[in-house]
mmCIF file of C-alpha atoms in Angstrom:
data_model
loop_
_atom_site.group_PDB
_atom_site.id
_atom_site.type_symbol
_atom_site.label_atom_id
_atom_site.label_comp_id
_atom_site.label_asym_id
_atom_site.label_seq_id
_atom_site.Cartn_x
_atom_site.Cartn_y
_atom_site.Cartn_z
ATOM 1 C CA UNK K 21 -205.378 -16.128 -62.809
ATOM 2 C CA UNK K 22 -206.286 -18.757 -60.220
ATOM 3 C CA UNK K 23 -209.796 -17.351 -59.854
ATOM 4 C CA UNK K 24 -210.168 -17.190 -63.632
ATOM 5 C CA UNK K 25 -209.455 -20.920 -63.831
ATOM 6 C CA UNK K 26 -212.029 -21.573 -61.117
ATOM 7 C CA UNK K 27 -214.568 -19.531 -63.099
ATOM 8 C CA UNK K 28 -213.633 -21.387 -66.288
ATOM 9 C CA UNK K 29 -214.252 -24.754 -64.615
ATOM 10 C CA UNK K 30 -217.689 -23.584 -63.453
ATOM 11 C CA UNK K 31 -218.571 -22.499 -66.991
ATOM 12 C CA UNK K 32 -217.270 -25.805 -68.329
ATOM 13 C CA UNK K 33 -219.504 -27.669 -65.874
ATOM 14 C CA UNK K 34 -222.564 -25.707 -66.982
ATOM 15 C CA UNK K 35 -221.778 -26.402 -70.643
ATOM 16 C CA UNK K 36 -221.121 -30.084 -69.923
ATOM 17 C CA UNK K 37 -224.498 -30.491 -68.230
ATOM 18 C CA UNK K 38 -226.314 -28.623 -71.021
ATOM 19 C CA UNK K 39 -224.818 -30.792 -73.796
ATOM 20 C CA UNK K 40 -225.303 -34.043 -71.881
ATOM 21 C CA UNK K 41 -229.029 -33.809 -71.205
ATOM 22 C CA UNK K 42 -232.233 -32.372 -72.562
ATOM 23 C CA UNK K 43 -233.267 -28.989 -71.175
ATOM 24 C CA UNK K 44 -235.629 -30.306 -68.481
ATOM 25 C CA UNK K 45 -233.117 -32.830 -67.131
ATOM 26 C CA UNK K 46 -230.257 -30.339 -67.323
ATOM 27 C CA UNK K 47 -232.120 -27.825 -65.140
ATOM 28 C CA UNK K 48 -232.709 -30.594 -62.626
ATOM 29 C CA UNK K 49 -229.062 -31.708 -62.585
ATOM 30 C CA UNK K 50 -227.341 -28.339 -62.627
ATOM 31 C CA UNK K 51 -228.157 -27.125 -59.073
ATOM 32 C CA UNK K 52 -227.024 -30.449 -57.596
ATOM 33 C CA UNK K 53 -223.727 -30.491 -59.482
ATOM 34 C CA UNK K 54 -222.990 -26.799 -58.839
ATOM 35 C CA UNK K 55 -223.586 -27.434 -55.129
ATOM 36 C CA UNK K 56 -221.294 -30.480 -55.254
ATOM 37 C CA UNK K 57 -218.643 -28.368 -56.978
ATOM 38 C CA UNK K 58 -218.934 -25.550 -54.416
ATOM 39 C CA UNK K 59 -218.854 -27.925 -51.431
ATOM 40 C CA UNK K 60 -215.557 -29.359 -52.658
ATOM 41 C CA UNK K 61 -213.974 -25.924 -52.757
ATOM 42 C CA UNK K 62 -215.265 -25.201 -49.249
ATOM 43 C CA UNK K 63 -213.934 -28.524 -47.933
ATOM 44 C CA UNK K 64 -210.602 -27.766 -49.597
ATOM 45 C CA UNK K 65 -210.327 -24.380 -47.886
ATOM 46 C CA UNK K 66 -211.850 -25.253 -44.506
ATOM 47 C CA UNK K 67 -210.975 -28.913 -43.955
ATOM 48 C CA UNK K 68 -208.211 -30.394 -46.120
ATOM 49 C CA UNK K 69 -205.665 -27.568 -46.317
ATOM 50 C CA UNK K 70 -205.930 -26.587 -42.618
ATOM 51 C CA UNK K 71 -205.778 -30.341 -41.813
ATOM 52 C CA UNK K 72 -208.860 -29.886 -39.645
ATOM 53 C CA UNK K 73 -209.598 -33.616 -39.316
ATOM 54 C CA UNK K 74 -206.061 -35.003 -39.491
ATOM 55 C CA UNK K 75 -206.672 -36.883 -42.741
ATOM 56 C CA UNK K 76 -203.259 -36.448 -44.318
ATOM 57 C CA UNK K 77 -202.855 -38.209 -47.645
ATOM 58 C CA UNK K 78 -200.540 -38.065 -50.630
ATOM 59 C CA UNK K 79 -202.006 -34.962 -52.245
ATOM 60 C CA UNK K 80 -199.125 -32.825 -51.034
ATOM 61 C CA UNK K 81 -196.667 -35.187 -52.738
ATOM 62 C CA UNK K 82 -198.459 -34.837 -56.071
ATOM 63 C CA UNK K 83 -198.558 -31.085 -55.627
ATOM 64 C CA UNK K 84 -194.820 -31.028 -54.910
ATOM 65 C CA UNK K 85 -194.043 -32.950 -58.121
ATOM 66 C CA UNK K 86 -196.373 -30.663 -60.070
ATOM 67 C CA UNK K 87 -194.717 -27.542 -58.671
ATOM 68 C CA UNK K 88 -191.314 -28.918 -59.630
ATOM 69 C CA UNK K 89 -192.541 -29.700 -63.139
ATOM 70 C CA UNK K 90 -194.114 -26.262 -63.579
ATOM 71 C CA UNK K 91 -190.880 -24.608 -62.424
ATOM 72 C CA UNK K 92 -188.985 -26.696 -64.984
ATOM 73 C CA UNK K 93 -191.389 -25.546 -67.727
ATOM 74 C CA UNK K 94 -190.951 -21.933 -66.709
ATOM 75 C CA UNK K 95 -187.182 -22.299 -67.102
ATOM 76 C CA UNK K 96 -186.983 -24.563 -70.142
ATOM 77 C CA UNK K 97 -190.316 -24.115 -71.886
ATOM 78 C CA UNK K 98 -193.462 -26.217 -71.975
ATOM 79 C CA UNK K 99 -192.699 -29.885 -72.680
ATOM 80 C CA UNK K 100 -193.921 -33.306 -71.566
ATOM 81 C CA UNK K 101 -190.596 -35.054 -71.052
ATOM 82 C CA UNK K 102 -189.097 -33.233 -68.114
ATOM 83 C CA UNK K 103 -185.915 -34.699 -66.691
ATOM 84 C CA UNK K 104 -185.905 -34.899 -62.895
ATOM 85 C CA UNK K 105 -189.690 -34.714 -62.285
ATOM 86 C CA UNK K 106 -190.372 -37.482 -64.826
ATOM 87 C CA UNK K 107 -188.398 -39.939 -62.713
ATOM 88 C CA UNK K 108 -190.742 -39.283 -59.800
ATOM 89 C CA UNK K 109 -193.995 -39.572 -61.735
ATOM 90 C CA UNK K 110 -194.143 -43.381 -61.573
ATOM 91 C CA UNK K 111 -197.760 -44.165 -62.555
ATOM 92 C CA UNK K 112 -199.288 -40.785 -61.673
ATOM 93 C CA UNK K 113 -198.117 -38.791 -64.671
ATOM 94 C CA UNK K 114 -201.577 -37.680 -65.788
ATOM 95 C CA UNK K 115 -202.749 -35.898 -62.607
ATOM 96 C CA UNK K 116 -199.293 -34.434 -62.024
ATOM 97 C CA UNK K 117 -199.130 -33.039 -65.556
ATOM 98 C CA UNK K 118 -202.645 -31.600 -65.236
ATOM 99 C CA UNK K 119 -201.796 -29.908 -61.939
ATOM 100 C CA UNK K 120 -198.451 -28.735 -63.316
ATOM 101 C CA UNK K 121 -200.173 -27.132 -66.308
ATOM 102 C CA UNK K 122 -202.593 -25.282 -64.012
ATOM 103 C CA UNK K 123 -199.695 -24.097 -61.836
ATOM 104 C CA UNK K 124 -197.786 -23.067 -64.959
ATOM 105 C CA UNK K 125 -200.733 -20.947 -66.142
ATOM 106 C CA UNK K 126 -201.074 -19.341 -62.710
ATOM 107 C CA UNK K 127 -197.353 -18.637 -62.423
ATOM 108 C CA UNK K 128 -197.036 -20.307 -59.034
ATOM 109 C CA UNK K 129 -198.780 -22.492 -56.469
ATOM 110 C CA UNK K 130 -202.500 -22.656 -57.222
ATOM 111 C CA UNK K 131 -204.151 -25.214 -54.912
ATOM 112 C CA UNK K 132 -207.631 -23.721 -55.330
ATOM 113 C CA UNK K 133 -207.435 -23.831 -59.137
ATOM 114 C CA UNK K 134 -206.132 -27.416 -59.063
ATOM 115 C CA UNK K 135 -208.953 -28.375 -56.719
ATOM 116 C CA UNK K 136 -211.465 -26.757 -59.086
ATOM 117 C CA UNK K 137 -210.206 -29.024 -61.882
ATOM 118 C CA UNK K 138 -210.535 -32.083 -59.628
ATOM 119 C CA UNK K 139 -214.037 -30.962 -58.592
ATOM 120 C CA UNK K 140 -214.972 -30.630 -62.273
ATOM 121 C CA UNK K 141 -213.805 -34.205 -62.893
ATOM 122 C CA UNK K 142 -215.852 -35.372 -59.890
ATOM 123 C CA UNK K 143 -218.973 -33.679 -61.252
ATOM 124 C CA UNK K 144 -218.333 -35.127 -64.712
ATOM 125 C CA UNK K 145 -218.132 -38.544 -63.065
ATOM 126 C CA UNK K 146 -221.549 -37.945 -61.486
ATOM 127 C CA UNK K 147 -222.940 -37.327 -64.976
ATOM 128 C CA UNK K 148 -221.388 -40.563 -66.218
ATOM 129 C CA UNK K 149 -222.822 -42.418 -63.209
ATOM 130 C CA UNK K 150 -226.318 -41.161 -64.057
ATOM 131 C CA UNK K 151 -226.011 -42.243 -67.662
ATOM 132 C CA UNK K 152 -224.365 -45.520 -66.672
ATOM 133 C CA UNK K 153 -227.254 -46.299 -64.309
ATOM 134 C CA UNK K 154 -229.732 -45.672 -67.132
ATOM 135 C CA UNK K 155 -227.779 -47.953 -69.471
ATOM 136 C CA UNK K 156 -227.625 -50.708 -66.852
ATOM 137 C CA UNK K 157 -231.393 -50.545 -66.435
ATOM 138 C CA UNK K 158 -232.199 -48.059 -63.665
ATOM 139 C CA UNK K 159 -235.115 -45.715 -64.179
ATOM 140 C CA UNK K 160 -234.736 -41.938 -64.163
ATOM 141 C CA UNK K 161 -235.660 -41.510 -60.504
ATOM 142 C CA UNK K 162 -233.183 -44.136 -59.280
ATOM 143 C CA UNK K 163 -230.421 -42.790 -61.512
ATOM 144 C CA UNK K 164 -230.939 -39.284 -60.126
ATOM 145 C CA UNK K 165 -230.798 -40.581 -56.545
ATOM 146 C CA UNK K 166 -227.546 -42.347 -57.405
ATOM 147 C CA UNK K 167 -226.139 -39.114 -58.854
ATOM 148 C CA UNK K 168 -226.919 -37.229 -55.633
ATOM 149 C CA UNK K 169 -225.463 -39.983 -53.420
ATOM 150 C CA UNK K 170 -222.306 -40.098 -55.552
ATOM 151 C CA UNK K 171 -221.892 -36.326 -55.583
ATOM 152 C CA UNK K 172 -222.024 -35.998 -51.793
ATOM 153 C CA UNK K 173 -220.528 -39.315 -50.692
ATOM 154 C CA UNK K 174 -218.250 -38.224 -47.788
ATOM 155 C CA UNK K 175 -215.093 -40.120 -48.784
ATOM 156 C CA UNK K 176 -215.411 -39.351 -52.485
ATOM 157 C CA UNK K 177 -216.083 -35.714 -51.611
ATOM 158 C CA UNK K 178 -213.022 -35.540 -49.369
ATOM 159 C CA UNK K 179 -210.778 -37.229 -51.944
ATOM 160 C CA UNK K 180 -211.860 -34.800 -54.675
ATOM 161 C CA UNK K 181 -211.321 -31.672 -52.595
ATOM 162 C CA UNK K 182 -207.591 -31.312 -53.223
ATOM 163 C CA UNK K 183 -204.817 -32.617 -55.460
ATOM 164 C CA UNK K 184 -205.614 -36.295 -54.934
ATOM 165 C CA UNK K 185 -205.532 -38.703 -57.877
ATOM 166 C CA UNK K 186 -208.600 -40.662 -56.756
ATOM 167 C CA UNK K 187 -211.018 -38.535 -58.771
ATOM 168 C CA UNK K 188 -209.020 -39.172 -61.954
ATOM 169 C CA UNK K 189 -208.889 -42.892 -61.226
ATOM 170 C CA UNK K 190 -212.604 -43.235 -60.492
ATOM 171 C CA UNK K 191 -213.612 -41.232 -63.569
ATOM 172 C CA UNK K 192 -211.452 -43.302 -65.911
ATOM 173 C CA UNK K 193 -212.482 -46.658 -64.419
ATOM 174 C CA UNK K 194 -216.199 -45.877 -64.466
ATOM 175 C CA UNK K 195 -215.872 -44.352 -67.943
ATOM 176 C CA UNK K 196 -214.256 -47.528 -69.310
ATOM 177 C CA UNK K 197 -216.946 -49.747 -67.824
ATOM 178 C CA UNK K 198 -219.712 -47.429 -69.038
ATOM 179 C CA UNK K 199 -218.377 -47.727 -72.572
ATOM 180 C CA UNK K 200 -218.136 -51.515 -72.168
ATOM 181 C CA UNK K 201 -221.808 -51.817 -71.236
ATOM 182 C CA UNK K 202 -222.815 -49.250 -73.853
ATOM 183 C CA UNK K 203 -220.918 -51.215 -76.497
ATOM 184 C CA UNK K 204 -222.653 -54.405 -75.386
ATOM 185 C CA UNK K 205 -225.955 -52.613 -75.948
ATOM 186 C CA UNK K 206 -225.025 -51.382 -79.411
ATOM 187 C CA UNK K 207 -221.687 -51.585 -81.203
ATOM 188 C CA UNK K 208 -220.060 -48.398 -82.452
ATOM 189 C CA UNK K 209 -216.410 -48.254 -83.531
ATOM 190 C CA UNK K 210 -215.990 -44.956 -81.671
ATOM 191 C CA UNK K 211 -216.630 -46.619 -78.327
ATOM 192 C CA UNK K 212 -213.648 -49.038 -78.435
ATOM 193 C CA UNK K 213 -211.484 -46.137 -79.622
ATOM 194 C CA UNK K 214 -212.648 -44.016 -76.686
ATOM 195 C CA UNK K 215 -212.069 -46.971 -74.363
ATOM 196 C CA UNK K 216 -208.461 -47.274 -75.540
ATOM 197 C CA UNK K 217 -207.852 -43.594 -74.865
ATOM 198 C CA UNK K 218 -209.299 -43.952 -71.363
ATOM 199 C CA UNK K 219 -207.169 -47.043 -70.716
ATOM 200 C CA UNK K 220 -204.068 -45.153 -71.809
ATOM 201 C CA UNK K 221 -204.959 -42.319 -69.420
ATOM 202 C CA UNK K 222 -205.674 -44.841 -66.646
ATOM 203 C CA UNK K 223 -202.238 -46.378 -67.200
ATOM 204 C CA UNK K 224 -200.818 -43.004 -66.177
ATOM 205 C CA UNK K 225 -202.938 -42.797 -63.035
ATOM 206 C CA UNK K 226 -203.118 -46.320 -61.562
ATOM 207 C CA UNK K 227 -201.566 -48.761 -64.016
ATOM 208 C CA UNK K 228 -202.825 -52.074 -62.662
ATOM 209 C CA UNK K 229 -206.438 -50.897 -62.963
ATOM 210 C CA UNK K 230 -206.026 -51.117 -66.745
ATOM 211 C CA UNK K 231 -206.195 -54.898 -66.494
ATOM 212 C CA UNK K 232 -209.230 -54.706 -64.218
ATOM 213 C CA UNK K 233 -211.055 -52.723 -66.915
ATOM 214 C CA UNK K 234 -209.682 -54.314 -70.093
ATOM 215 C CA UNK K 235 -211.454 -57.676 -69.687
ATOM 216 C CA UNK K 236 -214.937 -56.146 -69.168
ATOM 217 C CA UNK K 237 -214.258 -53.802 -72.093
ATOM 218 C CA UNK K 238 -213.322 -56.725 -74.338
ATOM 219 C CA UNK K 239 -216.410 -58.652 -73.249
ATOM 220 C CA UNK K 240 -218.563 -55.623 -74.056
ATOM 221 C CA UNK K 241 -217.293 -55.596 -77.636
ATOM 222 C CA UNK K 242 -217.529 -59.374 -78.093
ATOM 223 C CA UNK K 243 -221.110 -59.449 -76.841
ATOM 224 C CA UNK K 244 -222.259 -56.314 -78.628
ATOM 225 C CA UNK K 245 -225.487 -55.988 -80.540
ATOM 226 C CA UNK K 246 -225.810 -54.358 -83.933
ATOM 227 C CA UNK K 247 -222.581 -55.813 -85.404
ATOM 228 C CA UNK K 248 -221.447 -59.220 -86.543
ATOM 229 C CA UNK K 249 -219.614 -61.136 -83.830
ATOM 230 C CA UNK K 250 -216.603 -61.727 -86.056
ATOM 231 C CA UNK K 251 -216.316 -58.057 -86.954
ATOM 232 C CA UNK K 252 -216.576 -57.006 -83.331
ATOM 233 C CA UNK K 253 -213.988 -59.608 -82.299
ATOM 234 C CA UNK K 254 -211.530 -58.589 -85.026
ATOM 235 C CA UNK K 255 -211.892 -54.893 -84.171
ATOM 236 C CA UNK K 256 -211.521 -55.445 -80.433
ATOM 237 C CA UNK K 257 -208.572 -57.810 -80.885
ATOM 238 C CA UNK K 258 -206.800 -55.390 -83.191
ATOM 239 C CA UNK K 259 -207.355 -52.456 -80.866
ATOM 240 C CA UNK K 260 -206.258 -54.449 -77.833
ATOM 241 C CA UNK K 261 -203.053 -55.634 -79.533
ATOM 242 C CA UNK K 262 -202.339 -52.095 -80.737
ATOM 243 C CA UNK K 263 -202.917 -50.719 -77.267
ATOM 244 C CA UNK K 264 -200.697 -53.290 -75.572
ATOM 245 C CA UNK K 265 -197.979 -52.705 -78.166
ATOM 246 C CA UNK K 266 -198.116 -48.977 -77.486
ATOM 247 C CA UNK K 267 -197.991 -49.475 -73.736
ATOM 248 C CA UNK K 268 -195.041 -51.834 -74.132
ATOM 249 C CA UNK K 269 -193.314 -49.401 -76.470
ATOM 250 C CA UNK K 270 -193.580 -46.395 -74.181
ATOM 251 C CA UNK K 271 -192.658 -48.460 -71.131
ATOM 252 C CA UNK K 272 -189.340 -50.245 -71.543
ATOM 253 C CA UNK K 273 -190.157 -52.391 -68.526
ATOM 254 C CA UNK K 274 -193.117 -53.947 -70.326
ATOM 255 C CA UNK K 275 -196.802 -53.804 -69.571
ATOM 256 C CA UNK K 276 -197.174 -56.917 -67.466
ATOM 257 C CA UNK K 277 -193.955 -56.274 -65.569
ATOM 258 C CA UNK K 278 -195.059 -52.794 -64.565
ATOM 259 C CA UNK K 279 -198.548 -53.795 -63.450
ATOM 260 C CA UNK K 280 -197.412 -56.937 -61.669
ATOM 261 C CA UNK K 281 -194.615 -54.980 -60.018
ATOM 262 C CA UNK K 282 -197.148 -52.570 -58.528
ATOM 263 C CA UNK K 283 -199.348 -55.424 -57.324
ATOM 264 C CA UNK K 284 -196.403 -57.349 -55.845
ATOM 265 C CA UNK K 285 -195.236 -54.233 -54.029
ATOM 266 C CA UNK K 286 -198.693 -53.774 -52.497
ATOM 267 C CA UNK K 287 -198.789 -57.460 -51.528
ATOM 268 C CA UNK K 288 -195.294 -57.510 -50.048
ATOM 269 C CA UNK K 289 -195.011 -58.014 -46.308
ATOM 270 C CA UNK K 290 -192.809 -54.921 -45.999
ATOM 271 C CA UNK K 291 -195.387 -52.653 -47.657
ATOM 272 C CA UNK K 292 -198.279 -54.098 -45.682
ATOM 273 C CA UNK K 293 -196.433 -53.708 -42.385
ATOM 274 C CA UNK K 294 -195.514 -50.142 -43.312
ATOM 275 C CA UNK K 295 -199.154 -49.262 -44.034
ATOM 276 C CA UNK K 296 -200.273 -51.113 -40.901
ATOM 277 C CA UNK K 297 -197.943 -49.009 -38.761
ATOM 278 C CA UNK K 298 -199.881 -45.873 -39.688
ATOM 279 C CA UNK K 299 -202.961 -44.410 -37.979
ATOM 280 C CA UNK K 300 -205.695 -46.825 -39.041
ATOM 281 C CA UNK K 301 -203.452 -49.815 -39.743
ATOM 282 C CA UNK K 302 -204.532 -53.422 -39.300
ATOM 283 C CA UNK K 303 -202.483 -56.649 -39.263
ATOM 284 C CA UNK K 304 -203.709 -60.132 -40.163
ATOM 285 C CA UNK K 305 -202.428 -63.494 -39.001
ATOM 286 C CA UNK K 306 -201.370 -64.589 -42.483
ATOM 287 C CA UNK K 307 -197.746 -65.654 -41.821
ATOM 288 C CA UNK K 308 -196.566 -63.035 -44.310
ATOM 289 C CA UNK K 309 -198.614 -64.560 -47.156
ATOM 290 C CA UNK K 310 -200.691 -61.942 -48.962
ATOM 291 C CA UNK K 311 -203.294 -64.602 -49.822
ATOM 292 C CA UNK K 312 -203.591 -65.837 -46.240
ATOM 293 C CA UNK K 313 -206.588 -64.944 -44.049
ATOM 294 C CA UNK K 314 -208.413 -63.981 -47.238
ATOM 295 C CA UNK K 315 -211.941 -64.014 -45.758
ATOM 296 C CA UNK K 316 -211.141 -61.481 -42.974
ATOM 297 C CA UNK K 317 -209.271 -59.372 -45.521
ATOM 298 C CA UNK K 318 -212.297 -59.385 -47.836
ATOM 299 C CA UNK K 319 -214.502 -58.279 -44.956
ATOM 300 C CA UNK K 320 -212.165 -55.384 -44.165
ATOM 301 C CA UNK K 321 -211.885 -54.475 -47.839
ATOM 302 C CA UNK K 322 -215.655 -54.230 -48.239
ATOM 303 C CA UNK K 323 -217.004 -53.333 -44.787
ATOM 304 C CA UNK K 324 -214.395 -51.394 -42.770
ATOM 305 C CA UNK K 325 -214.487 -49.205 -40.780
ATOM 306 C CA UNK K 326 -216.789 -51.187 -38.542
ATOM 307 C CA UNK K 327 -219.065 -49.332 -36.069
ATOM 308 C CA UNK K 328 -216.824 -50.289 -33.118
ATOM 309 C CA UNK K 329 -213.544 -49.253 -34.791
ATOM 310 C CA UNK K 330 -211.494 -46.605 -32.978
ATOM 311 C CA UNK K 331 -209.424 -44.082 -34.879
ATOM 312 C CA UNK K 332 -209.107 -40.554 -36.177
ATOM 313 C CA UNK K 333 -211.907 -38.047 -36.688
ATOM 314 C CA UNK K 334 -211.871 -38.875 -40.390
ATOM 315 C CA UNK K 335 -212.385 -42.544 -39.609
ATOM 316 C CA UNK K 336 -215.348 -41.711 -37.395
ATOM 317 C CA UNK K 337 -216.876 -39.544 -40.099
ATOM 318 C CA UNK K 338 -216.344 -42.431 -42.491
ATOM 319 C CA UNK K 339 -218.781 -44.507 -40.455
ATOM 320 C CA UNK K 340 -221.593 -42.266 -41.703
ATOM 321 C CA UNK K 341 -220.739 -43.277 -45.244
ATOM 322 C CA UNK K 342 -220.499 -46.910 -44.195
ATOM 323 C CA UNK K 343 -224.119 -46.910 -43.043
ATOM 324 C CA UNK K 344 -225.084 -45.763 -46.538
ATOM 325 C CA UNK K 345 -222.724 -48.323 -48.062
ATOM 326 C CA UNK K 346 -224.237 -51.210 -46.056
ATOM 327 C CA UNK K 347 -227.682 -50.303 -47.381
ATOM 328 C CA UNK K 348 -226.321 -50.031 -50.913
ATOM 329 C CA UNK K 349 -224.699 -53.472 -50.606
ATOM 330 C CA UNK K 350 -228.059 -54.911 -49.560
ATOM 331 C CA UNK K 351 -229.690 -53.171 -52.525
ATOM 332 C CA UNK K 352 -226.905 -54.373 -54.836
ATOM 333 C CA UNK K 353 -227.715 -57.994 -53.986
ATOM 334 C CA UNK K 354 -231.302 -57.310 -55.040
ATOM 335 C CA UNK K 355 -230.001 -55.621 -58.180
ATOM 336 C CA UNK K 356 -227.942 -58.710 -59.038
ATOM 337 C CA UNK K 357 -231.099 -60.808 -58.865
ATOM 338 C CA UNK K 358 -232.923 -58.402 -61.187
ATOM 339 C CA UNK K 359 -230.136 -58.344 -63.776
ATOM 340 C CA UNK K 360 -229.744 -62.120 -63.525
ATOM 341 C CA UNK K 361 -233.323 -62.414 -64.726
ATOM 342 C CA UNK K 362 -233.273 -59.602 -67.283
ATOM 343 C CA UNK K 363 -229.715 -58.981 -68.566
ATOM 344 C CA UNK K 364 -227.001 -61.434 -67.540
ATOM 345 C CA UNK K 365 -224.577 -60.024 -70.086
ATOM 346 C CA UNK K 366 -224.475 -56.612 -68.380
ATOM 347 C CA UNK K 367 -224.308 -58.275 -64.972
ATOM 348 C CA UNK K 368 -221.275 -60.294 -66.071
ATOM 349 C CA UNK K 369 -219.469 -57.167 -67.296
ATOM 350 C CA UNK K 370 -219.974 -55.463 -63.934
ATOM 351 C CA UNK K 371 -219.009 -58.531 -61.905
ATOM 352 C CA UNK K 372 -215.859 -59.029 -63.981
ATOM 353 C CA UNK K 373 -214.668 -55.748 -62.512
ATOM 354 C CA UNK K 374 -216.136 -55.907 -59.002
ATOM 355 C CA UNK K 375 -214.998 -59.401 -58.016
ATOM 356 C CA UNK K 376 -211.350 -59.395 -59.266
ATOM 357 C CA UNK K 377 -210.786 -55.853 -57.991
ATOM 358 C CA UNK K 378 -212.116 -56.703 -54.541
ATOM 359 C CA UNK K 379 -209.946 -59.815 -54.294
ATOM 360 C CA UNK K 380 -206.850 -57.973 -55.534
ATOM 361 C CA UNK K 381 -207.300 -55.188 -52.984
ATOM 362 C CA UNK K 382 -207.963 -57.748 -50.242
ATOM 363 C CA UNK K 383 -204.475 -59.167 -50.777
ATOM 364 C CA UNK K 384 -202.967 -55.729 -50.097
ATOM 365 C CA UNK K 385 -205.225 -54.421 -47.322
ATOM 366 C CA UNK K 386 -203.309 -53.206 -44.276
ATOM 367 C CA UNK K 387 -204.784 -49.783 -43.572
ATOM 368 C CA UNK K 388 -208.482 -48.929 -43.270
ATOM 369 C CA UNK K 389 -208.044 -45.321 -44.393
ATOM 370 C CA UNK K 390 -206.091 -46.374 -47.477
ATOM 371 C CA UNK K 391 -208.512 -49.114 -48.529
ATOM 372 C CA UNK K 392 -211.368 -46.660 -47.972
ATOM 373 C CA UNK K 393 -209.916 -44.561 -50.795
ATOM 374 C CA UNK K 394 -208.800 -47.411 -53.029
ATOM 375 C CA UNK K 395 -212.202 -49.066 -53.147
ATOM 376 C CA UNK K 396 -214.019 -45.927 -54.372
ATOM 377 C CA UNK K 397 -214.372 -47.323 -57.940
ATOM 378 C CA UNK K 398 -215.624 -50.655 -56.549
ATOM 379 C CA UNK K 399 -218.215 -48.820 -54.461
ATOM 380 C CA UNK K 400 -219.374 -46.801 -57.459
ATOM 381 C CA UNK K 401 -219.710 -49.761 -59.804
ATOM 382 C CA UNK K 402 -221.528 -51.755 -57.105
ATOM 383 C CA UNK K 403 -223.874 -48.829 -56.518
ATOM 384 C CA UNK K 404 -225.076 -49.187 -60.109
ATOM 385 C CA UNK K 405 -226.585 -52.521 -59.088
ATOM 386 C CA UNK K 406 -228.261 -50.727 -56.182
ATOM 387 C CA UNK K 407 -229.844 -48.250 -58.606
ATOM 388 C CA UNK K 408 -231.305 -51.172 -60.558
ATOM 389 C CA UNK K 409 -232.897 -52.447 -57.350
ATOM 390 C CA UNK K 410 -234.328 -49.001 -56.561
ATOM 391 C CA UNK K 411 -236.004 -48.755 -59.961
ATOM 392 C CA UNK K 412 -239.724 -49.166 -60.434
ATOM 393 C CA UNK K 413 -239.239 -50.327 -64.023
ATOM 394 C CA UNK K 414 -237.346 -53.423 -65.035
ATOM 395 C CA UNK K 415 -234.250 -53.165 -67.289
ATOM 396 C CA UNK K 416 -234.705 -53.088 -71.035
ATOM 397 C CA UNK K 417 -232.388 -52.744 -73.991
ATOM 398 C CA UNK K 418 -233.624 -49.220 -74.681
ATOM 399 C CA UNK K 419 -232.601 -47.614 -71.396
ATOM 400 C CA UNK K 420 -229.584 -45.848 -72.896
ATOM 401 C CA UNK K 421 -231.722 -43.346 -74.792
ATOM 402 C CA UNK K 422 -232.114 -41.078 -71.763
ATOM 403 C CA UNK K 423 -231.336 -37.669 -73.188
ATOM 404 C CA UNK K 424 -231.952 -35.828 -76.374
ATOM 405 C CA UNK K 425 -228.243 -35.132 -76.788
ATOM 406 C CA UNK K 426 -226.321 -38.080 -75.346
ATOM 407 C CA UNK K 427 -222.621 -38.173 -74.613
ATOM 408 C CA UNK K 428 -222.147 -41.271 -76.754
ATOM 409 C CA UNK K 429 -224.760 -42.323 -79.245
ATOM 410 C CA UNK K 430 -225.600 -45.982 -78.878
#
């Protein structure tokens, strides 16, 4: 059964590519994405599971919860309100339920099948990145380069080669921002509805990221073309209130309390010292204040590991990605200048995610390996600005019409 699920994910990927692009573009994308999919399975079998580079990570914890949940379902029947496992889900219910369902279908541990699902999500994210780049203003060549870079980015590849939650988080964050920019281009009631569903899913992966994405999403609706401002504002306000009410209803602790609790835990001196005591930990002279030494923390959040940093084999391999990231940061600055001249509204939407997220993570940074994973969505959204800089054509309002059969009609 495990191999059948792997085969099903491959077929799903082929179908997803074929319905997302015209025939010519699909044939160009498919080999790249199939290779990206296959490489993730190879890395899973040859690197992550044998612990060949000493990376570690929390994927085994998620797998343990999923195994416990699947065993509960096998005893009591399929349900989404399990007793003991539910108490351990915290804010990672979505990936754990997905893995548990795969394990339930396979009748036991199925790490390869779970990894295939994660690899499918990673490839779907690459498709969204291509389309997002086109919406932002990148030309077809630059968007394709961005797709390839995203698909084979070492850290993103590693963190989507087992039962990590980072692939889920990145897909949902980028998807929300893509819909925000797409809505700003042309209003469609389906886009805010899709955004709400993605925000709900994101709440069950990394709750505080909901607030990082909600403001850009709201701005996208308020600044949308093709609909009266008042209508867009009323619709977005109603959907936002409904969404917050639902979140508050399902979470007796309240929305703000839950998100702020996660942020305060990450900012606490105890948590930061605990993370700093691990392999690639780093301490700052901030007198226990999370907001102290903010400039050095920002530099570590964006630029670590530095070329001279010592550490594990994974950290050394990460330096290869950092060389690419430094170039992309340089290109992103050029992309900001282009969008400032041609589309400040889209630039503002992107910056409303990049800047607050970077500052928030800087107040919690204490481990280079951990921040390397956490900033994956920031890297991806910033790389969209790089794609704009790589383009030979300047942004225009018509760049979303990139395929004969788009994912979301604008």
